């Protein structure tokens, strides 16, 4: 069964460093998302991406964050200068080819720890 | 903004017992998703409901969306230890260009005692 994959599973970085979290969405999907979950809190929407551009972003997704689909298969989230409060589980998700409501599949997540 | 309240926050049941988890929205739901999450892991898609009064089942799990589309319930019949985890409901919020984001509740932690 097709699945969303994410690498690395765990990333430890020092405050101020740049990190890139990688995701490989399901191959024929066109809509891509990043969410995050701070330990013990709700899963929160960060950004949606379609047709090589951001569809929508939340207040959390400030100038320190960027997304890219560099090669038609990977979907990346970059945090330019990490802060302690960026420590969280980051989930990538993808949705199929048609617009509207459809099944949104999540990856296993990358646990980011900022020290 | 749309708020989702899940109840109960946690639930401990004996294996074999039935249980129900509720998800209530402050606004009419455009669509409602149920996911299961094991601690520290990803979200596993369970079901999606869109129409008022809709009901879907998969194995021993049944999800319903009320007619007013403001409340959903997830019912597990004859629970097993494999059902243990955190159940999340997510409300669809359209964001244009055929895309949408999900707003999640805080989750219900289910423990099943053998």
PDB file of C-alpha atoms in Angstrom:
ATOM      1  CA  UNK A   1       0.000   0.000   0.000  1.00  0.00           C
ATOM      2  CA  UNK A   2       1.425   3.425  -0.916  1.00  0.00           C
ATOM      3  CA  UNK A   3       2.562   5.509   2.007  1.00  0.00           C
ATOM      4  CA  UNK A   4       4.089   8.846   2.866  1.00  0.00           C
ATOM      5  CA  UNK A   5       7.663   8.550   4.108  1.00  0.00           C
ATOM      6  CA  UNK A   6       9.719  11.064   6.081  1.00  0.00           C
ATOM      7  CA  UNK A   7      13.395  11.408   6.881  1.00  0.00           C
ATOM      8  CA  UNK A   8      15.046  11.620   9.259  1.00  0.00           C
ATOM      9  CA  UNK A   9      12.897  10.055  11.953  1.00  0.00           C
ATOM     10  CA  UNK A  10      14.709  12.112  14.589  1.00  0.00           C
ATOM     11  CA  UNK A  11      16.798  15.247  14.175  1.00  0.00           C
ATOM     12  CA  UNK A  12      18.718  16.960  16.928  1.00  0.00           C
ATOM     13  CA  UNK A  13      20.054  20.418  16.193  1.00  0.00           C
ATOM     14  CA  UNK A  14      21.430  23.402  18.013  1.00  0.00           C
ATOM     15  CA  UNK A  15      19.511  26.633  18.297  1.00  0.00           C
ATOM     16  CA  UNK A  16      20.185  28.897  15.341  1.00  0.00           C
ATOM     17  CA  UNK A  17      21.032  26.081  12.962  1.00  0.00           C
ATOM     18  CA  UNK A  18      19.176  25.357   9.749  1.00  0.00           C
ATOM     19  CA  UNK A  19      17.322  22.088   9.352  1.00  0.00           C
ATOM     20  CA  UNK A  20      15.668  20.465   6.376  1.00  0.00           C
ATOM     21  CA  UNK A  21      12.987  17.879   6.923  1.00  0.00           C
ATOM     22  CA  UNK A  22      12.248  15.628   3.991  1.00  0.00           C
ATOM     23  CA  UNK A  23       9.108  13.923   2.850  1.00  0.00           C
ATOM     24  CA  UNK A  24       8.239  11.665  -0.056  1.00  0.00           C
ATOM     25  CA  UNK A  25       4.487  11.928  -0.649  1.00  0.00           C
ATOM     26  CA  UNK A  26       2.414   9.218  -2.288  1.00  0.00           C
ATOM     27  CA  UNK A  27       3.516   9.188  -5.908  1.00  0.00           C
ATOM     28  CA  UNK A  28       0.402  10.378  -7.749  1.00  0.00           C
ATOM     29  CA  UNK A  29      -0.684  12.897  -5.121  1.00  0.00           C
ATOM     30  CA  UNK A  30      -0.750  16.586  -5.929  1.00  0.00           C
ATOM     31  CA  UNK A  31      -1.571  18.284  -2.628  1.00  0.00           C
ATOM     32  CA  UNK A  32       1.007  18.422   0.133  1.00  0.00           C
ATOM     33  CA  UNK A  33       0.971  19.597   3.709  1.00  0.00           C
ATOM     34  CA  UNK A  34       3.124  20.094   6.751  1.00  0.00           C
ATOM     35  CA  UNK A  35       1.751  19.909  10.275  1.00  0.00           C
ATOM     36  CA  UNK A  36       3.493  19.954  13.605  1.00  0.00           C
ATOM     37  CA  UNK A  37       2.702  18.641  17.059  1.00  0.00           C
ATOM     38  CA  UNK A  38       4.452  20.018  20.100  1.00  0.00           C
ATOM     39  CA  UNK A  39       4.656  17.359  22.785  1.00  0.00           C
ATOM     40  CA  UNK A  40       1.338  17.027  24.569  1.00  0.00           C
ATOM     41  CA  UNK A  41      -0.433  19.498  22.310  1.00  0.00           C
ATOM     42  CA  UNK A  42      -2.702  19.453  19.271  1.00  0.00           C
ATOM     43  CA  UNK A  43      -1.583  18.691  15.763  1.00  0.00           C
ATOM     44  CA  UNK A  44      -1.346  22.115  14.074  1.00  0.00           C
ATOM     45  CA  UNK A  45      -1.460  23.031  10.411  1.00  0.00           C
ATOM     46  CA  UNK A  46       1.615  24.782   9.029  1.00  0.00           C
ATOM     47  CA  UNK A  47       1.308  25.001   5.257  1.00  0.00           C
ATOM     48  CA  UNK A  48      -0.360  23.548   2.196  1.00  0.00           C
ATOM     49  CA  UNK A  49       1.291  23.298  -1.219  1.00  0.00           C
ATOM     50  CA  UNK A  50      -0.151  22.705  -4.664  1.00  0.00           C
ATOM     51  CA  UNK A  51       1.064  23.274  -8.192  1.00  0.00           C
ATOM     52  CA  UNK A  52       4.483  24.307  -6.952  1.00  0.00           C
ATOM     53  CA  UNK A  53       3.260  27.062  -4.730  1.00  0.00           C
ATOM     54  CA  UNK A  54       1.945  27.618  -1.243  1.00  0.00           C
ATOM     55  CA  UNK A  55      -1.864  27.465  -1.099  1.00  0.00           C
ATOM     56  CA  UNK A  56      -2.180  28.558   2.474  1.00  0.00           C
ATOM     57  CA  UNK A  57      -0.023  28.996   5.538  1.00  0.00           C
ATOM     58  CA  UNK A  58      -0.758  29.421   9.198  1.00  0.00           C
ATOM     59  CA  UNK A  59       0.498  32.098  11.573  1.00  0.00           C
ATOM     60  CA  UNK A  60       3.121  29.629  12.764  1.00  0.00           C
ATOM     61  CA  UNK A  61       4.653  29.493   9.287  1.00  0.00           C
ATOM     62  CA  UNK A  62       6.698  32.667   9.491  1.00  0.00           C
ATOM     63  CA  UNK A  63       9.714  33.804   7.473  1.00  0.00           C
ATOM     64  CA  UNK A  64      11.915  31.211   9.145  1.00  0.00           C
ATOM     65  CA  UNK A  65      10.014  28.458   7.380  1.00  0.00           C
ATOM     66  CA  UNK A  66      10.010  27.542   3.705  1.00  0.00           C
ATOM     67  CA  UNK A  67       8.824  24.613   1.626  1.00  0.00           C
ATOM     68  CA  UNK A  68      10.025  23.234  -1.645  1.00  0.00           C
ATOM     69  CA  UNK A  69       9.399  20.412  -4.037  1.00  0.00           C
ATOM     70  CA  UNK A  70      12.847  20.292  -5.627  1.00  0.00           C
ATOM     71  CA  UNK A  71      12.661  17.228  -7.837  1.00  0.00           C
ATOM     72  CA  UNK A  72       9.060  16.143  -8.326  1.00  0.00           C
ATOM     73  CA  UNK A  73       9.176  13.506  -5.624  1.00  0.00           C
ATOM     74  CA  UNK A  74      10.562  15.072  -2.454  1.00  0.00           C
ATOM     75  CA  UNK A  75       8.740  17.722  -0.469  1.00  0.00           C
ATOM     76  CA  UNK A  76      10.876  19.569   2.057  1.00  0.00           C
ATOM     77  CA  UNK A  77      10.369  21.849   5.012  1.00  0.00           C
ATOM     78  CA  UNK A  78      13.251  24.120   5.892  1.00  0.00           C
ATOM     79  CA  UNK A  79      13.646  26.005   9.122  1.00  0.00           C
ATOM     80  CA  UNK A  80      16.351  28.622   8.647  1.00  0.00           C
ATOM     81  CA  UNK A  81      17.331  29.416  12.196  1.00  0.00           C
ATOM     82  CA  UNK A  82      15.842  27.016  14.677  1.00  0.00           C
ATOM     83  CA  UNK A  83      14.540  28.107  18.056  1.00  0.00           C
ATOM     84  CA  UNK A  84      13.912  26.040  21.154  1.00  0.00           C
ATOM     85  CA  UNK A  85      10.180  26.347  20.592  1.00  0.00           C
ATOM     86  CA  UNK A  86      10.515  24.665  17.183  1.00  0.00           C
ATOM     87  CA  UNK A  87      11.043  21.379  18.992  1.00  0.00           C
ATOM     88  CA  UNK A  88       8.118  19.241  17.901  1.00  0.00           C
ATOM     89  CA  UNK A  89       7.016  16.341  15.778  1.00  0.00           C
ATOM     90  CA  UNK A  90       6.653  17.438  12.160  1.00  0.00           C
ATOM     91  CA  UNK A  91       4.256  15.547   9.942  1.00  0.00           C
ATOM     92  CA  UNK A  92       4.045  15.624   6.189  1.00  0.00           C
ATOM     93  CA  UNK A  93       0.740  14.710   4.532  1.00  0.00           C
ATOM     94  CA  UNK A  94      -0.456  14.310   0.970  1.00  0.00           C
ATOM     95  CA  UNK A  95      -3.788  14.169  -0.807  1.00  0.00           C
ATOM     96  CA  UNK A  96      -4.729  12.786  -4.206  1.00  0.00           C
ATOM     97  CA  UNK A  97      -5.293  14.313  -7.568  1.00  0.00           C
ATOM     98  CA  UNK A  98      -8.714  15.893  -7.283  1.00  0.00           C
ATOM     99  CA  UNK A  99      -9.681  19.069  -5.543  1.00  0.00           C
ATOM    100  CA  UNK A 100     -12.040  19.112  -2.619  1.00  0.00           C
ATOM    101  CA  UNK A 101     -12.243  16.850   0.370  1.00  0.00           C
ATOM    102  CA  UNK A 102     -10.374  13.598   0.048  1.00  0.00           C
ATOM    103  CA  UNK A 103      -8.260  11.295   2.135  1.00  0.00           C
ATOM    104  CA  UNK A 104      -5.237  13.059   3.556  1.00  0.00           C
ATOM    105  CA  UNK A 105      -2.443  10.599   4.370  1.00  0.00           C
ATOM    106  CA  UNK A 106       0.180  11.373   6.978  1.00  0.00           C
ATOM    107  CA  UNK A 107       3.773  10.283   7.216  1.00  0.00           C
ATOM    108  CA  UNK A 108       5.307   8.835  10.387  1.00  0.00           C
ATOM    109  CA  UNK A 109       6.787  12.193  11.367  1.00  0.00           C
ATOM    110  CA  UNK A 110      10.193  13.669  12.127  1.00  0.00           C
ATOM    111  CA  UNK A 111      10.913  14.445  15.740  1.00  0.00           C
ATOM    112  CA  UNK A 112      12.903  17.671  15.858  1.00  0.00           C
ATOM    113  CA  UNK A 113      14.770  18.473  19.033  1.00  0.00           C
ATOM    114  CA  UNK A 114      16.377  21.898  19.295  1.00  0.00           C
ATOM    115  CA  UNK A 115      18.937  22.261  22.066  1.00  0.00           C
TER     116      UNK A 115
ATOM    117  CA  UNK B   1     -11.835  29.956  14.291  1.00  0.00           C
ATOM    118  CA  UNK B   2     -13.231  26.472  14.453  1.00  0.00           C
ATOM    119  CA  UNK B   3     -12.747  24.596  17.712  1.00  0.00           C
ATOM    120  CA  UNK B   4     -13.085  20.878  18.143  1.00  0.00           C
ATOM    121  CA  UNK B   5     -13.775  19.402  21.539  1.00  0.00           C
ATOM    122  CA  UNK B   6     -13.174  15.724  22.090  1.00  0.00           C
ATOM    123  CA  UNK B   7     -14.568  13.715  24.959  1.00  0.00           C
ATOM    124  CA  UNK B   8     -13.549  11.958  26.988  1.00  0.00           C
ATOM    125  CA  UNK B   9      -9.921  13.080  27.178  1.00  0.00           C
ATOM    126  CA  UNK B  10      -8.942   9.572  28.182  1.00  0.00           C
ATOM    127  CA  UNK B  11     -10.635   6.237  28.448  1.00  0.00           C
ATOM    128  CA  UNK B  12      -9.654   2.931  29.987  1.00  0.00           C
ATOM    129  CA  UNK B  13     -11.743  -0.071  29.024  1.00  0.00           C
ATOM    130  CA  UNK B  14     -11.596  -3.792  29.541  1.00  0.00           C
ATOM    131  CA  UNK B  15     -10.893  -5.831  26.450  1.00  0.00           C
ATOM    132  CA  UNK B  16     -14.130  -6.859  24.783  1.00  0.00           C
ATOM    133  CA  UNK B  17     -16.083  -3.812  25.906  1.00  0.00           C
ATOM    134  CA  UNK B  18     -17.664  -1.278  23.578  1.00  0.00           C
ATOM    135  CA  UNK B  19     -16.783   2.382  23.742  1.00  0.00           C
ATOM    136  CA  UNK B  20     -17.669   5.716  22.162  1.00  0.00           C
ATOM    137  CA  UNK B  21     -15.566   8.823  21.591  1.00  0.00           C
ATOM    138  CA  UNK B  22     -17.205  12.133  20.727  1.00  0.00           C
ATOM    139  CA  UNK B  23     -16.067  15.131  18.728  1.00  0.00           C
ATOM    140  CA  UNK B  24     -18.054  18.362  18.840  1.00  0.00           C
ATOM    141  CA  UNK B  25     -17.493  21.364  16.642  1.00  0.00           C
ATOM    142  CA  UNK B  26     -18.241  25.001  17.374  1.00  0.00           C
ATOM    143  CA  UNK B  27     -19.237  25.442  13.708  1.00  0.00           C
ATOM    144  CA  UNK B  28     -20.933  23.356  11.039  1.00  0.00           C
ATOM    145  CA  UNK B  29     -18.472  20.829   9.717  1.00  0.00           C
ATOM    146  CA  UNK B  30     -17.477  20.858   6.079  1.00  0.00           C
ATOM    147  CA  UNK B  31     -15.952  17.429   6.581  1.00  0.00           C
ATOM    148  CA  UNK B  32     -14.687  15.420   9.516  1.00  0.00           C
ATOM    149  CA  UNK B  33     -11.765  13.034   9.691  1.00  0.00           C
ATOM    150  CA  UNK B  34     -10.874  10.440  12.274  1.00  0.00           C
ATOM    151  CA  UNK B  35      -7.271   9.410  12.772  1.00  0.00           C
ATOM    152  CA  UNK B  36      -5.519   7.104  15.181  1.00  0.00           C
ATOM    153  CA  UNK B  37      -2.094   7.970  16.570  1.00  0.00           C
ATOM    154  CA  UNK B  38       0.189   5.809  18.614  1.00  0.00           C
ATOM    155  CA  UNK B  39       2.350   7.741  21.030  1.00  0.00           C
ATOM    156  CA  UNK B  40       5.178   9.469  19.191  1.00  0.00           C
ATOM    157  CA  UNK B  41       4.134   8.118  15.828  1.00  0.00           C
ATOM    158  CA  UNK B  42       2.254   9.231  12.750  1.00  0.00           C
ATOM    159  CA  UNK B  43      -1.475   9.568  12.149  1.00  0.00           C
ATOM    160  CA  UNK B  44      -3.287   6.629  10.643  1.00  0.00           C
ATOM    161  CA  UNK B  45      -6.333   7.542   8.568  1.00  0.00           C
ATOM    162  CA  UNK B  46      -9.488   5.813   9.773  1.00  0.00           C
ATOM    163  CA  UNK B  47     -12.506   7.453   8.157  1.00  0.00           C
ATOM    164  CA  UNK B  48     -13.819  10.612   6.600  1.00  0.00           C
ATOM    165  CA  UNK B  49     -17.402  11.871   6.864  1.00  0.00           C
ATOM    166  CA  UNK B  50     -18.958  14.663   4.859  1.00  0.00           C
ATOM    167  CA  UNK B  51     -22.707  14.342   4.737  1.00  0.00           C
ATOM    168  CA  UNK B  52     -25.120  14.949   7.591  1.00  0.00           C
ATOM    169  CA  UNK B  53     -26.293  11.621   8.991  1.00  0.00           C
ATOM    170  CA  UNK B  54     -23.470   9.751   7.305  1.00  0.00           C
ATOM    171  CA  UNK B  55     -22.142   6.595   8.926  1.00  0.00           C
ATOM    172  CA  UNK B  56     -19.111   4.545   7.952  1.00  0.00           C
ATOM    173  CA  UNK B  57     -17.676   1.348   9.328  1.00  0.00           C
ATOM    174  CA  UNK B  58     -14.367  -0.396   9.051  1.00  0.00           C
ATOM    175  CA  UNK B  59     -13.853  -3.638  10.886  1.00  0.00           C
ATOM    176  CA  UNK B  60     -15.023  -2.935  14.436  1.00  0.00           C
ATOM    177  CA  UNK B  61     -14.954   0.847  14.199  1.00  0.00           C
ATOM    178  CA  UNK B  62     -17.997   2.919  13.226  1.00  0.00           C
ATOM    179  CA  UNK B  63     -18.034   6.670  12.779  1.00  0.00           C
ATOM    180  CA  UNK B  64     -21.118   8.848  12.475  1.00  0.00           C
ATOM    181  CA  UNK B  65     -21.738  12.474  11.643  1.00  0.00           C
ATOM    182  CA  UNK B  66     -24.952  13.982  12.988  1.00  0.00           C
ATOM    183  CA  UNK B  67     -27.572  15.591  10.763  1.00  0.00           C
ATOM    184  CA  UNK B  68     -26.560  19.092  11.801  1.00  0.00           C
ATOM    185  CA  UNK B  69     -22.920  18.300  10.989  1.00  0.00           C
ATOM    186  CA  UNK B  70     -21.618  19.583  14.292  1.00  0.00           C
ATOM    187  CA  UNK B  71     -20.955  16.370  16.139  1.00  0.00           C
ATOM    188  CA  UNK B  72     -19.301  13.096  15.274  1.00  0.00           C
ATOM    189  CA  UNK B  73     -18.890   9.917  17.247  1.00  0.00           C
ATOM    190  CA  UNK B  74     -16.493   7.030  16.909  1.00  0.00           C
ATOM    191  CA  UNK B  75     -17.700   3.721  18.255  1.00  0.00           C
ATOM    192  CA  UNK B  76     -15.521   0.677  18.799  1.00  0.00           C
ATOM    193  CA  UNK B  77     -17.208  -2.666  19.283  1.00  0.00           C
ATOM    194  CA  UNK B  78     -15.561  -5.436  21.303  1.00  0.00           C
ATOM    195  CA  UNK B  79     -12.366  -3.486  21.915  1.00  0.00           C
ATOM    196  CA  UNK B  80      -8.981  -5.157  21.643  1.00  0.00           C
ATOM    197  CA  UNK B  81      -5.522  -4.130  22.873  1.00  0.00           C
ATOM    198  CA  UNK B  82      -4.690  -3.232  19.254  1.00  0.00           C
ATOM    199  CA  UNK B  83      -7.271  -0.447  19.455  1.00  0.00           C
ATOM    200  CA  UNK B  84      -5.221   1.362  22.091  1.00  0.00           C
ATOM    201  CA  UNK B  85      -3.881   4.730  21.046  1.00  0.00           C
ATOM    202  CA  UNK B  86      -4.888   8.351  20.668  1.00  0.00           C
ATOM    203  CA  UNK B  87      -7.915   9.069  18.514  1.00  0.00           C
ATOM    204  CA  UNK B  88      -7.997  12.446  16.811  1.00  0.00           C
ATOM    205  CA  UNK B  89     -10.821  14.120  15.004  1.00  0.00           C
ATOM    206  CA  UNK B  90      -9.968  16.716  12.379  1.00  0.00           C
ATOM    207  CA  UNK B  91     -12.256  19.309  10.788  1.00  0.00           C
ATOM    208  CA  UNK B  92     -11.830  20.262   7.175  1.00  0.00           C
ATOM    209  CA  UNK B  93     -11.229  23.909   6.431  1.00  0.00           C
ATOM    210  CA  UNK B  94     -11.119  24.689   2.717  1.00  0.00           C
ATOM    211  CA  UNK B  95      -8.172  26.848   1.734  1.00  0.00           C
ATOM    212  CA  UNK B  96      -8.650  27.352  -1.953  1.00  0.00           C
ATOM    213  CA  UNK B  97      -7.273  25.758  -5.131  1.00  0.00           C
ATOM    214  CA  UNK B  98      -8.891  22.465  -4.150  1.00  0.00           C
ATOM    215  CA  UNK B  99      -6.768  22.255  -1.051  1.00  0.00           C
ATOM    216  CA  UNK B 100      -7.766  22.350   2.584  1.00  0.00           C
ATOM    217  CA  UNK B 101      -6.249  22.189   6.009  1.00  0.00           C
ATOM    218  CA  UNK B 102      -7.278  20.132   8.984  1.00  0.00           C
ATOM    219  CA  UNK B 103      -7.943  21.527  12.422  1.00  0.00           C
ATOM    220  CA  UNK B 104      -7.573  18.857  15.079  1.00  0.00           C
ATOM    221  CA  UNK B 105      -9.036  18.199  18.471  1.00  0.00           C
ATOM    222  CA  UNK B 106      -6.772  17.432  21.424  1.00  0.00           C
ATOM    223  CA  UNK B 107      -7.381  13.730  21.101  1.00  0.00           C
ATOM    224  CA  UNK B 108      -8.804  10.936  23.220  1.00  0.00           C
ATOM    225  CA  UNK B 109      -6.318   8.519  24.741  1.00  0.00           C
ATOM    226  CA  UNK B 110      -7.693   4.992  24.736  1.00  0.00           C
ATOM    227  CA  UNK B 111      -6.210   2.209  26.841  1.00  0.00           C
ATOM    228  CA  UNK B 112      -7.530  -1.326  26.539  1.00  0.00           C
ATOM    229  CA  UNK B 113      -6.794  -3.659  29.421  1.00  0.00           C
ATOM    230  CA  UNK B 114      -6.412  -7.331  28.454  1.00  0.00           C
TER     231      UNK B 114
END
